[in-house]
CSV table of C-alpha atoms in Angstrom, one decimal:
chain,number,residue,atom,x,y,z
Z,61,UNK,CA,88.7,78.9,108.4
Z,62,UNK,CA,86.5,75.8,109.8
Z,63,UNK,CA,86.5,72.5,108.5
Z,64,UNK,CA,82.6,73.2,107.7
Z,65,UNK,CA,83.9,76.5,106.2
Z,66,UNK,CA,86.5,74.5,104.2
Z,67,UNK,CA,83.9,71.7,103.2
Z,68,UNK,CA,81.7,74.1,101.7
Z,69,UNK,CA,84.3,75.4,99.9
Z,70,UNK,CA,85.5,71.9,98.3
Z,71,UNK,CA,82.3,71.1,97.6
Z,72,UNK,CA,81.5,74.2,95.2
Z,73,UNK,CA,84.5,73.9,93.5
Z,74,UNK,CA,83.9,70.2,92.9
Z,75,UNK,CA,80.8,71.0,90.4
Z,76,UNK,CA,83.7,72.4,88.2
Z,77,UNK,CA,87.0,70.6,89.1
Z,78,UNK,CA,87.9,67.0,89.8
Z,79,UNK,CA,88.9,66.9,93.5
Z,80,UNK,CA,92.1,64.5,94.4
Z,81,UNK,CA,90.2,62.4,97.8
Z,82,UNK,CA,93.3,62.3,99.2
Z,83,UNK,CA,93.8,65.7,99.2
Z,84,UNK,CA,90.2,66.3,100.0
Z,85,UNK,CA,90.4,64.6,103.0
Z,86,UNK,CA,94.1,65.9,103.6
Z,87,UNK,CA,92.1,69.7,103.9
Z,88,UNK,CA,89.3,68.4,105.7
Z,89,UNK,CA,92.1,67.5,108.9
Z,90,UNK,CA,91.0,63.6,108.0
Z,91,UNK,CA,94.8,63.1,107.4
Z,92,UNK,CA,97.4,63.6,109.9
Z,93,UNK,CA,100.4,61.8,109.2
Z,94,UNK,CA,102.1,65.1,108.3
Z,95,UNK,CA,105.7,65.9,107.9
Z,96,UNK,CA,106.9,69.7,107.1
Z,97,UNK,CA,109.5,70.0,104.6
Z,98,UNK,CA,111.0,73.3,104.5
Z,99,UNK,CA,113.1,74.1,101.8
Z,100,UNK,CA,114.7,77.3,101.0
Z,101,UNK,CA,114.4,79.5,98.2
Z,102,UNK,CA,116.5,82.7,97.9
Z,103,UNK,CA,115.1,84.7,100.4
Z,104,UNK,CA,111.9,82.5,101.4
Z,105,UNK,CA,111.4,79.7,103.3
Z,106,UNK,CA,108.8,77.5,102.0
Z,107,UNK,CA,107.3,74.9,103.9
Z,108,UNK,CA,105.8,71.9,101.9
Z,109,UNK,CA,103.4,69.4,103.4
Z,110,UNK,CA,104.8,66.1,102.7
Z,111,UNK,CA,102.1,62.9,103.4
Z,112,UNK,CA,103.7,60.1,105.0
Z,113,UNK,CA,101.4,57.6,104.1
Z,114,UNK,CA,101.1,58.1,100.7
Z,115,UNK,CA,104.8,59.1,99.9
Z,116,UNK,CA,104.4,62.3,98.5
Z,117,UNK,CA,104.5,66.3,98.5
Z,118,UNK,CA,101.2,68.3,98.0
Z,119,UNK,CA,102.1,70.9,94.8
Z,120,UNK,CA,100.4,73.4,93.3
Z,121,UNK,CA,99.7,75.0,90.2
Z,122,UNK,CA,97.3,77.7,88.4
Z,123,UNK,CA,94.9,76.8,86.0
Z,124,UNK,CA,94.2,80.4,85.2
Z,125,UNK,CA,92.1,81.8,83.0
Z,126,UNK,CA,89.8,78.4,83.3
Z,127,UNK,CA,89.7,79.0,86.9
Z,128,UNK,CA,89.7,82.5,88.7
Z,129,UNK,CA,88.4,81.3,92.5
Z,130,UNK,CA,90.6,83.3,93.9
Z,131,UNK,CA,88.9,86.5,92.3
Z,132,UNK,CA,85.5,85.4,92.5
Z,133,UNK,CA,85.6,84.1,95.9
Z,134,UNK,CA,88.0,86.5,97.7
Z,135,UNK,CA,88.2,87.0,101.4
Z,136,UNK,CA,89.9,89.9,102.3
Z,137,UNK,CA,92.2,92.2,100.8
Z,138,UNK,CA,95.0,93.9,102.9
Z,139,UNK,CA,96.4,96.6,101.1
Z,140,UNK,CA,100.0,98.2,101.5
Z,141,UNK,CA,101.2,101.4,101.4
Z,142,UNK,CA,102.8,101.1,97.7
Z,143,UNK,CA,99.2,99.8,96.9
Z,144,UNK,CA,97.1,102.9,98.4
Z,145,UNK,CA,99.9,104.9,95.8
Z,146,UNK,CA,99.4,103.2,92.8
Z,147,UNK,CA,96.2,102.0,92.9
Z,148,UNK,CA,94.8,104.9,94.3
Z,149,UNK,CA,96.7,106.7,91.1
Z,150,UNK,CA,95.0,103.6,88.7
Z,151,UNK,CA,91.5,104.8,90.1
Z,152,UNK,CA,92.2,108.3,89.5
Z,153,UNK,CA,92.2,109.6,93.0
Z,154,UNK,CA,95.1,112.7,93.4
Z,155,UNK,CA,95.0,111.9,97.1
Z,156,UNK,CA,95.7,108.8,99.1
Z,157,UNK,CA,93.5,110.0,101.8
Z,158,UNK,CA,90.8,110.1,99.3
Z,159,UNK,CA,91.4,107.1,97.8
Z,160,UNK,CA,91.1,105.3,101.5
Z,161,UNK,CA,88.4,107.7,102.3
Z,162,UNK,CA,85.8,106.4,99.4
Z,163,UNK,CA,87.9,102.6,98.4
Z,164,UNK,CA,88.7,101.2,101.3
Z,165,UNK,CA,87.6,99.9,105.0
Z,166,UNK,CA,90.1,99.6,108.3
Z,167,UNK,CA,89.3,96.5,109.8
Z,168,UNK,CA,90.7,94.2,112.6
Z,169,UNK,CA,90.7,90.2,113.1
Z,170,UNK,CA,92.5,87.8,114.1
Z,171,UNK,CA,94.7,84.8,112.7
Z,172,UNK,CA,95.8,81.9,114.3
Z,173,UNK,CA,99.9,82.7,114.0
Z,174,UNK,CA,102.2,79.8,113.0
Z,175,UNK,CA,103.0,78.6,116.5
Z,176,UNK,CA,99.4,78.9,117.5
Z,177,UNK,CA,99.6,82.0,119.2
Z,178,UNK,CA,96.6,84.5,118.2
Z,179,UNK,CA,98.1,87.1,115.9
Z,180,UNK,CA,95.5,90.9,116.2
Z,181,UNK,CA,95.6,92.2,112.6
Z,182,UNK,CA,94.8,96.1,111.6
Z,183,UNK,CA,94.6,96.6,107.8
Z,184,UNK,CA,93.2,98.5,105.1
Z,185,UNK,CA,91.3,96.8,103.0
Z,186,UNK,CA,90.5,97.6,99.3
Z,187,UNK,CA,86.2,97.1,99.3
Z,188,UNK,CA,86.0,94.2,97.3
Z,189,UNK,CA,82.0,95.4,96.3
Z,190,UNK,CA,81.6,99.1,96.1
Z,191,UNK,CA,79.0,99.1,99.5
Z,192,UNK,CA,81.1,96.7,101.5
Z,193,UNK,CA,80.9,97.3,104.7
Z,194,UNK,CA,82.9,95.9,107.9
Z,195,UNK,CA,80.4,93.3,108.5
Z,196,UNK,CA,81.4,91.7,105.1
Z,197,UNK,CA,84.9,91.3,106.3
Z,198,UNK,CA,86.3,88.4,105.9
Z,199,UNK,CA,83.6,86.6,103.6
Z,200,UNK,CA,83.6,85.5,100.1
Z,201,UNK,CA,82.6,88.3,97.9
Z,202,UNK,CA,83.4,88.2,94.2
Z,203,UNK,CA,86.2,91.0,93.5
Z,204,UNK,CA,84.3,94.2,91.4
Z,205,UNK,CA,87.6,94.5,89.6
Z,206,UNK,CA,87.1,90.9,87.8
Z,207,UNK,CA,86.5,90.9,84.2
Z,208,UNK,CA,84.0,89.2,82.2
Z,209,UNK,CA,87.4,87.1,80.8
Z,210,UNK,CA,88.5,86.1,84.7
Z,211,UNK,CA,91.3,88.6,84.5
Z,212,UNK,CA,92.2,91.8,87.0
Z,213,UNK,CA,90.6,95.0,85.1
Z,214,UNK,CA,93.4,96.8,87.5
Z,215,UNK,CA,96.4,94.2,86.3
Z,216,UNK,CA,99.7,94.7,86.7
Z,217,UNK,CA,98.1,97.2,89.5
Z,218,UNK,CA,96.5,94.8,91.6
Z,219,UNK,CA,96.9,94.4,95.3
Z,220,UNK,CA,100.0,92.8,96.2
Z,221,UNK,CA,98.6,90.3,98.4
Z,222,UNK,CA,96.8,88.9,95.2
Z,223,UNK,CA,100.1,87.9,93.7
Z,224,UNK,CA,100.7,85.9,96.9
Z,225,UNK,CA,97.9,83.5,96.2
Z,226,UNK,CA,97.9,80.7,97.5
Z,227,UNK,CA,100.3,81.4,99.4
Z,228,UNK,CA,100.3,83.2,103.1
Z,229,UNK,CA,103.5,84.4,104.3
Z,230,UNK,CA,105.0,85.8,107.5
Z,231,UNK,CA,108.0,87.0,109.3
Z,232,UNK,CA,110.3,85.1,111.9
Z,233,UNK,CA,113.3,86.3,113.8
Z,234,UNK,CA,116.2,84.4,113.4
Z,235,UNK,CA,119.4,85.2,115.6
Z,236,UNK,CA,118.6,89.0,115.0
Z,237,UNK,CA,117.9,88.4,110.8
Z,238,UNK,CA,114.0,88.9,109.5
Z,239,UNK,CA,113.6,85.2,107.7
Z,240,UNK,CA,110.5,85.0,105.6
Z,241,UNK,CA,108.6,82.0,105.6
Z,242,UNK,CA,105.4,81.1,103.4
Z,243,UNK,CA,103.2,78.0,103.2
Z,244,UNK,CA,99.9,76.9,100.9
Z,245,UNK,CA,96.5,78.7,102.1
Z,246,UNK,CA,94.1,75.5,101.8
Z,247,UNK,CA,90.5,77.0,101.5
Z,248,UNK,CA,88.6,74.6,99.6
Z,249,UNK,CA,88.6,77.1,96.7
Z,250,UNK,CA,91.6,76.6,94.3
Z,251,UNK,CA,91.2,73.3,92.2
Z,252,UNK,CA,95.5,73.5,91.4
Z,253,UNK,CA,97.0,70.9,94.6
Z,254,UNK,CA,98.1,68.0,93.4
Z,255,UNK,CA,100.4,65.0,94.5
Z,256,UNK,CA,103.8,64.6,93.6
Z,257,UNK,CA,107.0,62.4,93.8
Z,258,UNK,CA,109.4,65.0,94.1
Z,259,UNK,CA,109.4,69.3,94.7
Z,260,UNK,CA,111.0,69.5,90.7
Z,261,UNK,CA,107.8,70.0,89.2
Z,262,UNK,CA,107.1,73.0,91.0
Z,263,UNK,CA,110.8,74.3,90.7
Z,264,UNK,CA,109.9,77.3,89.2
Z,265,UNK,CA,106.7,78.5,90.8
Z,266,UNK,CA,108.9,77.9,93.8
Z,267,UNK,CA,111.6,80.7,92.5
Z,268,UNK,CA,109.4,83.2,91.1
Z,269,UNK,CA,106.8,83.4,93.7
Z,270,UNK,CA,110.5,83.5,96.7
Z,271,UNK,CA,110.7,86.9,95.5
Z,272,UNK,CA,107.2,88.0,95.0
Z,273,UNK,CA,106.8,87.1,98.7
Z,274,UNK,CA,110.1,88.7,100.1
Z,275,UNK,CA,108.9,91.5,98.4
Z,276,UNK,CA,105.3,91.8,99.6
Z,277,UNK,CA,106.9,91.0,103.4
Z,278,UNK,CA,109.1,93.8,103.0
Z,279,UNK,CA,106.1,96.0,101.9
Z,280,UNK,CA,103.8,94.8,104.2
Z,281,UNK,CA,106.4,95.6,107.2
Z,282,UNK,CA,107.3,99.2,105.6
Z,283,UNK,CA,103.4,99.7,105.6
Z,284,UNK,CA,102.7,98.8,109.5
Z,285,UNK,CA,106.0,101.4,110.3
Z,286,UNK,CA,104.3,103.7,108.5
Z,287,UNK,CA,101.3,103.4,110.5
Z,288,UNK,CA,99.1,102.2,107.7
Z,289,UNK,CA,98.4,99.2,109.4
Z,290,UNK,CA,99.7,97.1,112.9
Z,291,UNK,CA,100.1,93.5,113.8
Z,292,UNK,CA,100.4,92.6,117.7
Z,293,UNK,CA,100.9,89.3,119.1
Z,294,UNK,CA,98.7,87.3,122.3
């Protein structure tokens, strides 16, 4: 995303939420004296942005069901091959091919990868609206599957990328050994980064969302083998 694309993001979700200004300005790239702190978790490693000048880590926490951003102002959503199965079966299709056919869009884009290099994505996407098209790809668009409450109507069959949120994840090779690694998404939309001391307070979002994440990698990379999808490198 842009910095304008960010700002305009913080600035909706200040009419609702308080907005830490150090954080604020942390998003909008205003802040640069910034260490990475990577610390493992089972499987995962995360990698925690730690602000020099002010002494501390940036957290995060969910302040669901007073806040559902990440529903009402989703961006995209990649779908594995375990998700065209089971929610395909949720929506009643007795096909996968059907279920892609009338649900879904292939699109391609690309995402800056975490050295910098451009990383070409092919995915399936689960239509987020029910005439979505390709040229929506990509923008906010309030999810058709949010209830009136802020929950998933398709809950505990969502998309697995949803449970990632906010994190974004990827694969690194590391002497021959697949290492996952994750890191905040920093949109402007999600009102639950803080400031903190120390990582404690976060100690268990940090173990429960290590396996949700090895887990979704491991599905993501089982979908592009199956040739449901494809990520390629420039």
């Amino acid at each position: 995303m842009s910095q304008n694309e960010i700002e305009e993001s913080l600035n909706l979700l200040e009419k609702d939420w308080d907005v830490d200004p150090i954080l604020r300005k942390f998003m909008l790239g205003k802040i640069t004296d910034v260490s990475d702190y990577p610390l493992k978790v089972k499987d995962v490693v995360f990698h925690v942005p730690y602000l020099n000048s002010e002494k501390k880590f940036i957290l995060w926490k969910c302040y669901w069901p007073d806040c559902h951003n990440c529903c009402d102002r989703q961006g995209r959503l990649p779908l594995t091959s375990d998700d065209l199965i089971t929610i395909g079966k949720g929506l009643k299709y007795q096909k996968p091919s059907d279920f892609i056919k009338n649900e879904t869009l292939t699109v391609t884009y690309q995402e800056p990868g975490p050295s910098g290099q451009l990383t070409t994505m092919t995915t399936i996407n689960l239509k987020r609206k029910k005439d979505e098209t390709t040229s929506d790809d990509g923008t906010h668009i309030s999810c058709r599957f949010l209830d009136e409450k802020g929950g998933c109507s398709m809950h505990p069959d969502r998309p697995g990328v949803c449970y990632l949120y906010p994190f974004s994840s990827w694969l690194e090779n590391e002497k021959g050994t697949a290492r996952v690694h994750a890191t905040y998404q920093f949109t402007g939309d999600c009102p639950g980064f803080y400031l903190a001391d120390s990582l404690d307070p976060m100690k268990d979002e940090f173990k429960d969302y290590s396996k949700t994440i090895y887990d979704y990698n491991m599905a993501s990379n089982r979908t592009n083998r199956e040739g449901f999808g494809s990520v390629s490198f420039s």
